[in-house]
């Protein structure tokens, strides 16, 4: 398989920076849970988007059809694992910050960061749910259910794709605004990391990898 996109490595650097400052801070436990759960979302979400788009890169010349199918399935499986992990971590992060606000008696959804985070979580969940009927379709028809096998990985759905793009954009906006508003980060570090988040988002959504036109005969 291809190497991970450079955006994934760069997002890992931003994540490691955030966790490093979190470790040195005296953040309350629930707020620390929020930051610790949300920080890995950047590399996971970036990996999710960049990996699934690698399906559109040209396969090696002479690769048999069965091998091309396995190659594409592997990209989609990696996309599924990364996006599901990001979504479940977001749930933990959301619980942490909601409980923190409740404990302090502070109102919710009063900042750009809060609204973008809420929108990202809703869109991420919607994209995740939109994929489920496609993934489990064959098992539902055959009335044979298994978590480990017989999943339908190769499919295309415009609703899932659009929701995923919106979720990724909202997530990165929430991430950058959170960096800029977190007092534990030095101002210069926060601005640099927010700029890197913007670069990661623009380059990932703007056109990742060498694209080829979809072959109507290929499985989607």
XYZ file of N, CA, C and O in Angstrom:
880
model
N 0.827 -1.202 0.000
C 0.000 0.000 0.000
C 0.860 1.251 0.000
O 2.052 1.220 0.265
N 0.255 2.365 -0.336
C 0.950 3.630 -0.364
C 1.234 4.109 1.059
O 0.561 3.756 2.000
N 2.240 4.964 1.155
C 2.544 5.570 2.448
C 1.442 6.563 2.818
O 0.798 7.146 1.955
N 1.251 6.784 4.122
C 0.267 7.789 4.534
C 0.614 9.158 3.968
O 1.779 9.495 3.761
N -0.387 9.969 3.694
C -0.167 11.308 3.165
C 0.621 12.146 4.163
O 0.549 11.932 5.377
N 1.364 13.120 3.645
C 2.162 13.977 4.537
C 1.271 14.737 5.515
O 1.713 15.084 6.615
N 0.025 14.975 5.128
C -0.883 15.676 6.040
C -1.111 14.886 7.326
O -1.308 15.476 8.396
N -1.100 13.566 7.217
C -1.308 12.730 8.404
C -0.133 12.893 9.369
O -0.321 13.040 10.587
N 1.084 12.879 8.830
C 2.255 13.075 9.681
C 2.272 14.442 10.342
O 2.577 14.572 11.538
N 1.908 15.478 9.572
C 1.893 16.825 10.123
C 0.815 16.970 11.194
O 1.029 17.622 12.230
N -0.326 16.357 10.975
C -1.389 16.416 11.986
C -0.982 15.672 13.254
O -1.373 16.047 14.364
N -0.171 14.640 13.094
C 0.356 13.948 14.266
C 1.274 14.835 15.088
O 1.283 14.756 16.328
N 2.039 15.676 14.407
C 2.916 16.623 15.118
C 2.085 17.617 15.923
O 2.397 17.915 17.078
N 1.000 18.133 15.321
C 0.125 19.067 16.035
C -0.505 18.379 17.243
O -0.558 18.931 18.348
N -0.982 17.156 17.042
C -1.585 16.394 18.137
C -0.585 16.188 19.273
O -0.923 16.372 20.451
N 0.631 15.799 18.939
C 1.652 15.568 19.961
C 1.972 16.855 20.717
O 2.208 16.831 21.932
N 1.964 17.987 20.012
C 2.212 19.270 20.659
C 1.123 19.590 21.672
O 1.403 20.011 22.807
N -0.127 19.379 21.272
C -1.255 19.640 22.172
C -1.167 18.753 23.414
O -1.321 19.227 24.551
N -0.905 17.472 23.216
C -0.838 16.552 24.351
C 0.351 16.859 25.259
O 0.285 16.661 26.473
N 1.423 17.355 24.667
C 2.592 17.722 25.467
C 2.263 18.875 26.410
O 2.618 18.844 27.600
N 1.579 19.893 25.886
C 1.205 21.021 26.742
C 0.117 20.633 27.730
O 0.066 21.158 28.850
N -0.760 19.711 27.344
C -1.777 19.235 28.282
C -1.122 18.533 29.468
O -1.530 18.713 30.623
N -0.114 17.748 29.192
C 0.586 16.998 30.250
C 1.239 17.948 31.258
O 1.315 17.645 32.447
N 1.681 19.099 30.777
C 2.363 20.050 31.656
C 1.411 21.046 32.310
O 1.822 21.823 33.168
N 0.149 21.027 31.895
C -0.802 22.000 32.418
C -1.467 21.460 33.683
O -1.367 20.276 34.010
N -2.168 22.356 34.354
C -2.928 21.969 35.549
C -4.416 21.998 35.230
O -5.225 22.488 36.022
N -4.774 21.466 34.068
C -6.162 21.505 33.624
C -7.046 20.637 34.514
O -6.615 19.568 34.968
N -8.282 21.065 34.795
C -9.221 20.211 35.532
C -9.415 18.877 34.823
O -9.266 18.783 33.596
N -9.758 17.862 35.578
C -9.805 16.509 35.041
C -10.756 16.376 33.846
O -10.421 15.761 32.832
N -11.941 16.948 33.948
C -12.915 16.813 32.867
C -12.489 17.585 31.629
O -12.675 17.118 30.494
N -11.901 18.758 31.828
C -11.396 19.509 30.679
C -10.219 18.778 30.052
O -10.065 18.752 28.817
N -9.383 18.182 30.882
C -8.259 17.402 30.359
C -8.754 16.222 29.534
O -8.167 15.875 28.502
N -9.851 15.592 29.972
C -10.449 14.516 29.185
C -10.894 15.031 27.821
O -10.686 14.369 26.791
N -11.501 16.210 27.813
C -11.946 16.808 26.550
C -10.774 17.008 25.593
O -10.834 16.602 24.428
N -9.705 17.596 26.075
C -8.544 17.873 25.218
C -7.872 16.573 24.786
O -7.515 16.394 23.612
N -7.699 15.646 25.733
C -7.021 14.387 25.414
C -7.797 13.560 24.396
O -7.196 12.865 23.563
N -9.131 13.621 24.452
C -9.937 12.860 23.504
C -10.001 13.542 22.144
O -10.019 12.872 21.097
N -10.031 14.872 22.133
C -10.165 15.599 20.879
C -8.845 15.740 20.120
O -8.838 15.819 18.893
N -7.727 15.777 20.832
C -6.434 15.979 20.169
C -6.157 14.944 19.079
O -5.751 15.295 17.959
N -6.375 13.623 19.333
C -6.094 12.635 18.284
C -7.080 12.677 17.113
O -6.866 11.995 16.111
N -8.166 13.446 17.249
C -9.111 13.518 16.145
C -8.485 14.094 14.888
O -8.873 13.745 13.774
N -7.522 14.998 15.055
C -6.900 15.606 13.872
C -6.184 14.568 13.010
O -6.483 14.455 11.814
N -5.235 13.787 13.547
C -4.609 12.773 12.689
C -5.574 11.679 12.240
O -5.472 11.179 11.116
N -6.528 11.306 13.095
C -7.471 10.265 12.705
C -8.391 10.734 11.583
O -8.625 10.008 10.602
N -8.927 11.939 11.708
C -9.815 12.456 10.667
C -9.061 12.677 9.368
O -9.573 12.374 8.280
N -7.842 13.190 9.469
C -7.039 13.406 8.268
C -6.701 12.085 7.592
O -6.770 11.956 6.361
N -6.351 11.088 8.388
C -6.075 9.763 7.830
C -7.315 9.173 7.186
O -7.239 8.534 6.130
N -8.465 9.395 7.805
C -9.713 8.868 7.255
C -9.986 9.419 5.871
O -10.294 8.663 4.939
N -9.855 10.734 5.712
C -10.154 11.364 4.420
C -9.086 11.025 3.384
O -9.395 10.635 2.249
N -7.815 11.171 3.758
C -6.742 10.950 2.780
C -6.654 9.493 2.347
O -6.365 9.191 1.178
N -6.932 8.563 3.270
C -6.841 7.146 2.928
C -7.913 6.734 1.935
O -7.630 6.047 0.957
N -9.160 7.152 2.170
C -10.221 6.726 1.268
C -10.033 7.344 -0.112
O -10.431 6.752 -1.127
N -9.409 8.515 -0.173
C -9.174 9.135 -1.476
C -8.055 8.443 -2.254
O -7.918 8.663 -3.457
N -7.266 7.634 -1.581
C -6.237 6.896 -2.292
C -6.834 5.836 -3.213
O -6.147 5.318 -4.097
N -8.112 5.526 -3.029
C -8.790 4.650 -3.990
C -8.757 5.236 -5.389
O -8.822 4.504 -6.381
N -8.689 6.575 -5.466
C -8.748 7.243 -6.755
C -7.391 7.344 -7.433
O -7.309 7.826 -8.558
N -6.329 6.933 -6.750
C -5.018 6.958 -7.381
C -4.885 5.758 -8.312
O -5.530 4.729 -8.146
N -4.044 5.926 -9.299
C -3.885 4.882 -10.298
C -3.176 3.669 -9.708
O -2.097 3.804 -9.130
N -3.734 2.475 -9.848
C -3.066 1.269 -9.321
C -1.855 0.919 -10.164
O -1.713 1.390 -11.306
N -0.952 0.110 -9.631
C 0.212 -0.313 -10.409
C -0.208 -0.984 -11.714
O -1.214 -1.700 -11.768
N 0.544 -0.747 -12.756
C 0.221 -1.317 -14.064
C 0.254 -2.837 -13.995
O 1.136 -3.434 -13.366
N -0.714 -3.458 -14.639
C -0.767 -4.901 -14.708
C -1.305 -5.579 -13.473
O -1.272 -6.824 -13.389
N -1.817 -4.820 -12.514
C -2.358 -5.428 -11.300
C -3.660 -6.149 -11.632
O -4.572 -5.562 -12.219
N -3.800 -7.422 -11.284
C -5.029 -8.171 -11.597
C -6.254 -7.538 -10.947
O -6.158 -6.829 -9.937
N -7.422 -7.831 -11.514
C -8.667 -7.241 -11.013
C -8.914 -7.602 -9.553
O -9.346 -6.758 -8.758
N -8.646 -8.858 -9.171
C -8.867 -9.272 -7.790
C -7.959 -8.501 -6.840
O -8.365 -8.106 -5.739
N -6.719 -8.273 -7.254
C -5.783 -7.525 -6.414
C -6.190 -6.059 -6.328
O -6.037 -5.428 -5.271
N -6.714 -5.499 -7.420
C -7.203 -4.120 -7.379
C -8.366 -3.994 -6.404
O -8.471 -3.017 -5.667
N -9.223 -5.003 -6.404
C -10.357 -4.970 -5.484
C -9.890 -5.046 -4.035
O -10.378 -4.293 -3.184
N -8.946 -5.941 -3.752
C -8.413 -6.046 -2.392
C -7.724 -4.749 -1.975
O -7.843 -4.320 -0.814
N -7.016 -4.131 -2.896
C -6.352 -2.849 -2.630
C -7.368 -1.788 -2.230
O -7.192 -1.078 -1.230
N -8.444 -1.668 -2.980
C -9.467 -0.675 -2.688
C -10.198 -0.983 -1.381
O -10.522 -0.078 -0.605
N -10.451 -2.277 -1.146
C -11.095 -2.652 0.113
C -10.230 -2.283 1.300
O -10.741 -1.801 2.335
N -8.933 -2.460 1.195
C -8.044 -2.152 2.300
C -8.044 -0.650 2.598
O -8.047 -0.241 3.761
N -8.077 0.172 1.556
C -8.176 1.618 1.770
C -9.462 1.976 2.504
O -9.474 2.819 3.414
N -10.571 1.371 2.125
C -11.853 1.687 2.741
C -11.897 1.181 4.182
O -12.453 1.851 5.064
N -11.328 0.019 4.438
C -11.292 -0.500 5.812
C -10.490 0.442 6.714
O -10.909 0.752 7.845
N -9.362 0.919 6.231
C -8.569 1.878 7.004
C -9.354 3.171 7.236
O -9.295 3.761 8.326
N -10.083 3.610 6.231
C -10.942 4.784 6.368
C -12.003 4.555 7.446
O -12.242 5.423 8.293
N -12.613 3.389 7.415
C -13.659 3.063 8.385
C -13.109 3.055 9.806
O -13.706 3.629 10.729
N -11.964 2.419 10.011
C -11.379 2.322 11.350
C -11.003 3.708 11.878
O -11.295 4.063 13.030
N -10.360 4.524 11.026
C -9.930 5.849 11.466
C -11.118 6.754 11.768
O -11.128 7.466 12.782
N -12.129 6.735 10.906
C -13.279 7.611 11.120
C -14.100 7.169 12.331
O -14.579 8.008 13.103
N -14.253 5.856 12.522
C -14.987 5.367 13.690
C -14.250 5.723 14.976
O -14.870 6.146 15.967
N -12.932 5.581 14.985
C -12.153 5.932 16.167
C -12.287 7.420 16.483
O -12.438 7.816 17.648
N -12.248 8.259 15.437
C -12.403 9.701 15.645
C -13.779 10.025 16.219
O -13.911 10.859 17.126
N -14.798 9.361 15.703
C -16.164 9.616 16.169
C -16.341 9.194 17.626
O -16.921 9.930 18.436
N -15.829 8.019 17.994
C -15.974 7.552 19.373
C -15.164 8.411 20.341
O -15.597 8.679 21.466
N -13.993 8.869 19.920
C -13.229 9.780 20.761
C -13.967 11.099 20.934
O -13.927 11.710 22.011
N -14.645 11.541 19.875
C -15.404 12.785 19.965
C -16.511 12.669 21.003
O -16.825 13.645 21.698
N -17.108 11.503 21.106
C -18.144 11.292 22.123
C -17.552 11.477 23.517
O -18.129 12.163 24.377
N -16.377 10.876 23.743
C -15.719 11.019 25.043
C -15.368 12.480 25.314
O -15.562 12.996 26.432
N -14.850 13.164 24.297
C -14.508 14.568 24.470
C -15.716 15.433 24.730
O -15.670 16.378 25.541
N -16.819 15.122 24.059
C -18.048 15.882 24.263
C -18.581 15.684 25.678
O -18.991 16.645 26.347
N -18.575 14.442 26.143
C -19.029 14.163 27.505
C -18.173 14.929 28.518
O -18.683 15.519 29.483
N -16.867 14.961 28.288
C -15.970 15.641 29.204
C -16.280 17.127 29.322
O -16.374 17.668 30.430
N -16.466 17.807 28.182
C -16.674 19.247 28.252
C -18.080 19.590 28.729
O -18.284 20.595 29.422
N -19.073 18.764 28.394
C -20.433 19.013 28.894
C -20.465 18.878 30.409
O -21.038 19.726 31.115
N -19.831 17.839 30.936
C -19.793 17.650 32.391
C -19.004 18.765 33.072
O -19.359 19.211 34.176
N -17.934 19.222 32.414
C -17.153 20.327 32.969
C -17.991 21.599 33.067
O -17.991 22.289 34.087
N -18.738 21.907 31.996
C -19.601 23.092 32.007
C -20.685 22.981 33.085
O -20.994 23.943 33.783
N -21.255 21.790 33.195
C -22.298 21.590 34.206
C -21.746 21.759 35.616
O -22.381 22.349 36.487
N -20.547 21.225 35.834
C -19.948 21.319 37.165
C -19.668 22.768 37.546
O -19.760 23.137 38.728
N -19.331 23.589 36.566
C -19.024 24.987 36.826
C -20.252 25.886 36.725
O -20.161 27.090 37.020
N -21.364 25.318 36.295
C -22.572 26.114 36.146
C -22.504 27.106 35.000
O -23.172 28.155 35.032
N -21.730 26.793 33.972
C -21.574 27.702 32.842
C -22.493 27.295 31.688
O -22.749 26.109 31.490
N -22.970 28.263 30.901
C -23.863 27.932 29.778
C -23.098 27.270 28.633
O -21.881 27.441 28.497
N -23.821 26.529 27.835
C -23.228 25.843 26.689
C -23.399 26.679 25.413
O -24.244 27.570 25.340
N -22.583 26.358 24.400
C -22.724 26.926 23.060
C -22.697 28.451 23.072
O -23.563 29.114 22.500
N -21.671 28.999 23.690
C -21.520 30.450 23.739
C -20.331 30.953 22.916
O -20.096 32.150 22.862
N -19.591 30.059 22.294
C -18.414 30.470 21.527
C -18.423 29.810 20.147
O -19.145 28.840 19.899
N -17.609 30.366 19.250
C -17.447 29.771 17.919
C -16.945 28.343 18.030
O -17.405 27.446 17.315
N -16.009 28.122 18.942
C -15.457 26.781 19.138
C -16.549 25.787 19.518
O -16.607 24.673 18.987
N -17.434 26.203 20.433
C -18.496 25.305 20.881
C -19.458 24.978 19.747
O -19.840 23.816 19.553
N -19.846 25.971 18.980
C -20.789 25.738 17.885
C -20.167 24.882 16.780
O -20.814 23.980 16.234
N -18.920 25.159 16.447
C -18.246 24.344 15.420
C -18.056 22.914 15.905
O -18.204 21.959 15.141
N -17.731 22.759 17.191
C -17.570 21.415 17.736
C -18.867 20.637 17.718
O -18.895 19.452 17.369
N -19.966 21.307 18.089
C -21.266 20.639 18.071
C -21.669 20.263 16.643
O -22.158 19.152 16.390
N -21.443 21.189 15.701
C -21.769 20.898 14.300
C -20.928 19.743 13.774
O -21.427 18.862 13.054
N -19.643 19.735 14.148
C -18.758 18.664 13.689
C -19.232 17.314 14.210
O -19.254 16.318 13.471
N -19.608 17.272 15.484
C -20.054 16.009 16.062
C -21.327 15.509 15.388
O -21.454 14.326 15.070
N -22.286 16.407 15.135
C -23.533 16.017 14.472
C -23.258 15.536 13.049
O -23.775 14.497 12.608
N -22.427 16.273 12.314
C -22.116 15.894 10.931
C -21.325 14.590 10.883
O -21.559 13.751 10.004
N -20.390 14.420 11.806
C -19.611 13.176 11.847
C -20.529 11.980 12.118
O -20.410 10.940 11.483
N -21.442 12.165 13.071
C -22.386 11.090 13.356
C -23.302 10.802 12.184
O -23.602 9.646 11.891
N -23.739 11.855 11.488
C -24.609 11.664 10.325
C -23.887 10.921 9.210
O -24.459 10.025 8.566
N -22.629 11.273 8.968
C -21.848 10.564 7.950
C -21.649 9.102 8.331
O -21.732 8.197 7.487
N -21.388 8.866 9.613
C -21.198 7.499 10.111
C -22.477 6.678 9.931
O -22.440 5.541 9.444
N -23.603 7.263 10.288
C -24.876 6.547 10.152
C -25.248 6.343 8.688
O -25.836 5.308 8.333
N -24.911 7.302 7.836
C -25.228 7.165 6.412
C -24.473 6.007 5.776
O -24.930 5.435 4.769
N -23.322 5.645 6.346
C -22.530 4.552 5.784
C -23.050 3.175 6.189
O -22.827 2.190 5.472
N -23.722 3.096 7.321
C -24.071 1.791 7.864
C -24.967 0.947 6.939
O -24.721 -0.256 6.770
N -26.024 1.492 6.330
C -26.842 0.655 5.434
C -26.051 0.082 4.265
O -26.345 -1.022 3.794
N -25.023 0.832 3.816
C -24.210 0.346 2.708
C -23.289 -0.796 3.151
O -23.162 -1.810 2.474
N -22.668 -0.616 4.306
C -21.704 -1.609 4.798
C -22.383 -2.936 5.127
O -21.869 -4.022 4.837
N -23.582 -2.868 5.724
C -24.258 -4.071 6.208
C -25.323 -4.590 5.247
O -26.046 -5.517 5.591
N -25.413 -4.027 4.049
C -26.510 -4.372 3.147
C -26.569 -5.857 2.826
O -27.631 -6.481 2.910
N -25.435 -6.441 2.462
C -25.435 -7.849 2.068
C -25.796 -8.757 3.236
O -26.517 -9.758 3.062
N -25.314 -8.426 4.433
C -25.661 -9.246 5.596
C -27.152 -9.160 5.903
O -27.774 -10.146 6.289
N -27.712 -7.974 5.736
C -29.138 -7.813 5.990
C -29.968 -8.644 5.017
O -30.940 -9.292 5.396
N -29.567 -8.632 3.756
C -30.302 -9.391 2.741
C -30.189 -10.894 2.966
O -31.141 -11.637 2.758
N -29.009 -11.328 3.395
C -28.780 -12.757 3.585
C -29.177 -13.245 4.978
O -29.151 -14.452 5.227
N -29.526 -12.298 5.863
C -29.857 -12.640 7.248
C -28.721 -13.411 7.923
O -28.949 -14.333 8.700
N -27.488 -13.033 7.580
C -26.300 -13.624 8.195
C -25.438 -12.479 8.707
O -24.867 -11.736 7.921
N -25.358 -12.341 10.028
C -24.700 -11.183 10.609
C -23.382 -11.576 11.264
O -23.304 -12.573 11.985
N -22.365 -10.784 10.987
C -21.043 -11.014 11.568
C -20.306 -9.690 11.641
O -20.348 -8.895 10.701
N -19.643 -9.453 12.765
C -18.854 -8.237 12.909
C -17.510 -8.336 12.206
O -16.854 -7.322 11.962
N -17.082 -9.547 11.894
C -15.725 -9.753 11.385
C -15.658 -10.098 9.916
O -14.565 -10.114 9.342
N -16.764 -10.394 9.282
C -16.690 -10.827 7.886
C -17.943 -10.407 7.134
O -18.903 -9.894 7.713
N -17.885 -10.616 5.819
C -19.036 -10.439 4.942
C -19.579 -9.014 4.944
O -20.778 -8.789 4.850
N -18.680 -8.034 5.041
C -19.102 -6.645 4.936
C -18.942 -6.161 3.493
O -18.081 -6.635 2.759
N -19.755 -5.219 3.118
C -19.702 -4.633 1.778
C -18.894 -3.340 1.861
O -19.388 -2.308 2.292
N -17.637 -3.394 1.415
C -16.756 -2.256 1.572
C -16.772 -1.315 0.369
O -16.521 -0.118 0.518
N -17.001 -1.851 -0.815
C -16.871 -1.040 -2.023
C -18.229 -0.533 -2.465
O -19.042 -1.275 -3.006
N -18.469 0.733 -2.224
C -19.716 1.372 -2.614
C -19.461 2.871 -2.684
O -18.428 3.374 -2.228
N -20.386 3.592 -3.267
C -20.257 5.043 -3.367
C -21.600 5.675 -3.032
O -22.643 5.229 -3.533
N -21.588 6.694 -2.178
C -22.819 7.364 -1.778
C -22.523 8.857 -1.626
O -21.687 9.243 -0.801
N -23.190 9.693 -2.417
C -22.895 11.124 -2.408
C -23.257 11.770 -1.076
O -22.579 12.695 -0.624
N -24.319 11.281 -0.428
C -24.708 11.851 0.861
C -23.624 11.620 1.912
O -23.231 12.537 2.639
N -23.125 10.397 1.999
C -22.058 10.079 2.943
C -20.815 10.920 2.649
O -20.184 11.468 3.571
N -20.482 11.054 1.369
C -19.280 11.800 0.994
C -19.412 13.287 1.368
O -18.485 13.874 1.929
N -20.550 13.882 1.067
C -20.739 15.309 1.381
C -20.769 15.554 2.887
O -20.189 16.531 3.378
N -21.443 14.677 3.618
C -21.465 14.814 5.074
C -20.057 14.675 5.659
O -19.686 15.387 6.599
N -19.285 13.758 5.099
C -17.921 13.560 5.574
C -17.054 14.786 5.339
O -16.265 15.183 6.215
N -17.178 15.408 4.174
C -16.404 16.618 3.882
C -16.804 17.742 4.832
O -15.948 18.449 5.381
N -18.104 17.919 5.049
C -18.577 18.958 5.972
C -18.102 18.680 7.399
O -17.703 19.600 8.127
N -18.154 17.410 7.800
C -17.709 17.043 9.143
C -16.218 17.329 9.319
O -15.788 17.838 10.368
N -15.433 17.003 8.307
C -13.993 17.245 8.380
C -13.704 18.741 8.479
O -12.896 19.178 9.311
N -14.383 19.545 7.667
C -14.179 20.983 7.715
C -14.589 21.582 9.047
O -13.870 22.417 9.621
N -15.745 21.153 9.564
C -16.200 21.660 10.860
C -15.268 21.224 11.977
O -14.988 21.992 12.917
N -14.765 19.994 11.905
C -13.850 19.488 12.930
C -12.571 20.313 12.979
O -12.081 20.675 14.060
N -12.022 20.614 11.802
C -10.776 21.378 11.774
C -10.986 22.821 12.231
O -10.114 23.405 12.874
N -12.155 23.394 11.917
C -12.461 24.739 12.409
C -12.570 24.741 13.933
O -12.052 25.638 14.608
N -13.248 23.730 14.473
C -13.348 23.616 15.929
C -11.970 23.400 16.547
O -11.651 23.968 17.607
N -11.160 22.581 15.918
C -9.820 22.281 16.428
C -8.975 23.550 16.488
O -8.353 23.858 17.521
N -8.964 24.306 15.383
C -8.142 25.512 15.322
C -8.631 26.561 16.319
O -7.822 27.203 17.010
N -9.941 26.746 16.405
C -10.475 27.732 17.344
C -10.213 27.311 18.792
O -9.981 28.158 19.665
N -10.226 26.005 19.045
C -9.895 25.518 20.381
C -8.445 25.793 20.739
O -8.135 26.182 21.881
N -7.554 25.619 19.781
C -6.144 25.917 20.016
C -5.944 27.393 20.357
O -5.210 27.737 21.290
N -6.608 28.251 19.605
C -6.434 29.690 19.801
C -7.038 30.166 21.120
O -6.632 31.198 21.654
N -8.014 29.435 21.639
C -8.663 29.853 22.875
C -8.144 29.193 24.129
O -8.599 29.521 25.239
N -7.184 28.254 23.988
C -6.676 27.523 25.148
C -5.501 28.270 25.755
O -4.451 28.431 25.127
N -5.647 28.721 26.977
C -4.634 29.557 27.614
C -3.363 28.806 27.970
O -2.317 29.429 28.202
N -3.426 27.490 28.035
C -2.222 26.722 28.373
C -1.204 26.732 27.242
O -0.022 26.461 27.463
N -1.660 27.048 26.032
C -0.755 27.118 24.885
C -0.194 28.523 24.764
O -0.959 29.499 24.765
N 1.122 28.682 24.629
C 1.681 29.998 24.317
C 1.065 30.534 23.026
O 0.770 29.767 22.107
N 0.880 31.828 22.949
C 0.189 32.421 21.810
C 0.836 32.051 20.477
O 0.146 31.735 19.503
N 2.158 32.094 20.409
C 2.841 31.775 19.162
C 2.615 30.320 18.772
O 2.357 30.006 17.598
N 2.713 29.422 19.743
C 2.490 28.000 19.475
C 1.059 27.769 18.990
O 0.818 27.015 18.041
N 0.095 28.423 19.648
C -1.302 28.263 19.259
C -1.529 28.733 17.833
O -2.223 28.070 17.047
N -0.955 29.875 17.484
C -1.136 30.406 16.136
C -0.472 29.523 15.092
O -1.031 29.296 14.006
N 0.707 29.032 15.399
C 1.403 28.145 14.463
C 0.611 26.853 14.250
O 0.448 26.396 13.117
N 0.129 26.270 15.337
C -0.640 25.029 15.224
C -1.949 25.260 14.474
O -2.355 24.434 13.650
N -2.629 26.376 14.746
C -3.865 26.685 14.028
C -3.593 26.867 12.543
O -4.379 26.437 11.688
N -2.467 27.511 12.219
C -2.097 27.658 10.812
C -1.824 26.326 10.148
O -2.210 26.104 8.989
N -1.182 25.409 10.869
C -0.928 24.080 10.322
C -2.233 23.313 10.118
O -2.384 22.585 9.132
N -3.183 23.484 11.037
C -4.496 22.842 10.875
C -5.173 23.345 9.606
O -5.750 22.571 8.838
N -5.094 24.660 9.367
C -5.681 25.222 8.146
C -4.991 24.664 6.904
O -5.655 24.342 5.900
N -3.674 24.539 6.943
C -2.923 23.983 5.818
C -3.317 22.532 5.568
O -3.520 22.108 4.425
N -3.432 21.762 6.649
C -3.825 20.357 6.530
C -5.198 20.235 5.896
O -5.415 19.438 4.977
N -6.149 21.044 6.368
C -7.502 20.973 5.825
C -7.574 21.381 4.372
O -8.190 20.697 3.549
N -6.919 22.495 4.026
C -6.979 22.993 2.648
C -6.326 22.023 1.673
O -6.858 21.760 0.581
N -5.193 21.457 2.060
C -4.489 20.554 1.145
C -5.177 19.197 1.044
O -5.174 18.567 -0.019
N -5.778 18.742 2.145
C -6.462 17.452 2.118
C -7.745 17.527 1.305
O -8.025 16.666 0.468
N -8.530 18.575 1.520
C -9.794 18.709 0.793
C -9.596 19.260 -0.605
O -10.420 19.030 -1.487
N -8.492 19.995 -0.814
C -8.283 20.634 -2.102
C -7.843 19.706 -3.204
O -7.897 20.055 -4.378
N -7.389 18.538 -2.862
C -6.965 17.620 -3.907
C -5.819 16.762 -3.449
O -4.666 17.150 -3.543
N -6.126 15.609 -2.918
C -5.105 14.728 -2.355
C -4.686 13.687 -3.382
O -5.493 12.932 -3.895
N -3.394 13.672 -3.706
C -2.873 12.601 -4.539
C -3.216 12.781 -5.993
O -3.933 13.673 -6.427
N -2.690 11.924 -6.808
C -2.968 11.920 -8.243
C -4.288 11.223 -8.487
O -4.478 10.074 -8.125
N -5.214 11.936 -9.110
C -6.548 11.385 -9.314
C -6.659 10.735 -10.696
O -6.013 11.124 -11.648
N -7.521 9.784 -10.787
C -7.882 9.201 -12.073
C -9.392 9.165 -12.134
O -10.068 9.134 -11.120
N -9.942 9.187 -13.334
C -11.383 9.115 -13.457
C -11.890 7.753 -13.043
O -11.244 6.742 -13.270
N -13.063 7.764 -12.436
C -13.643 6.502 -12.026
C -13.956 5.635 -13.227
O -14.517 6.093 -14.215
N -13.592 4.388 -13.145
C -13.922 3.425 -14.168
C -15.316 2.876 -13.869
O -15.541 2.327 -12.801
N -16.281 3.032 -14.810
C -17.641 2.556 -14.514
C -17.718 1.072 -14.263
O -18.669 0.586 -13.682
N -16.702 0.334 -14.655
C -16.722 -1.115 -14.436
C -16.146 -1.488 -13.091
O -16.238 -2.640 -12.684
N -15.491 -0.535 -12.405
C -14.862 -0.869 -11.130
C -15.887 -0.849 -10.021
O -16.851 -0.113 -10.078
N -15.716 -1.691 -8.989
C -16.667 -1.716 -7.880
C -16.593 -0.442 -7.081
O -15.518 0.042 -6.775
N -17.739 0.096 -6.649
C -17.785 1.320 -5.876
C -18.521 1.091 -4.580
O -19.365 0.251 -4.483
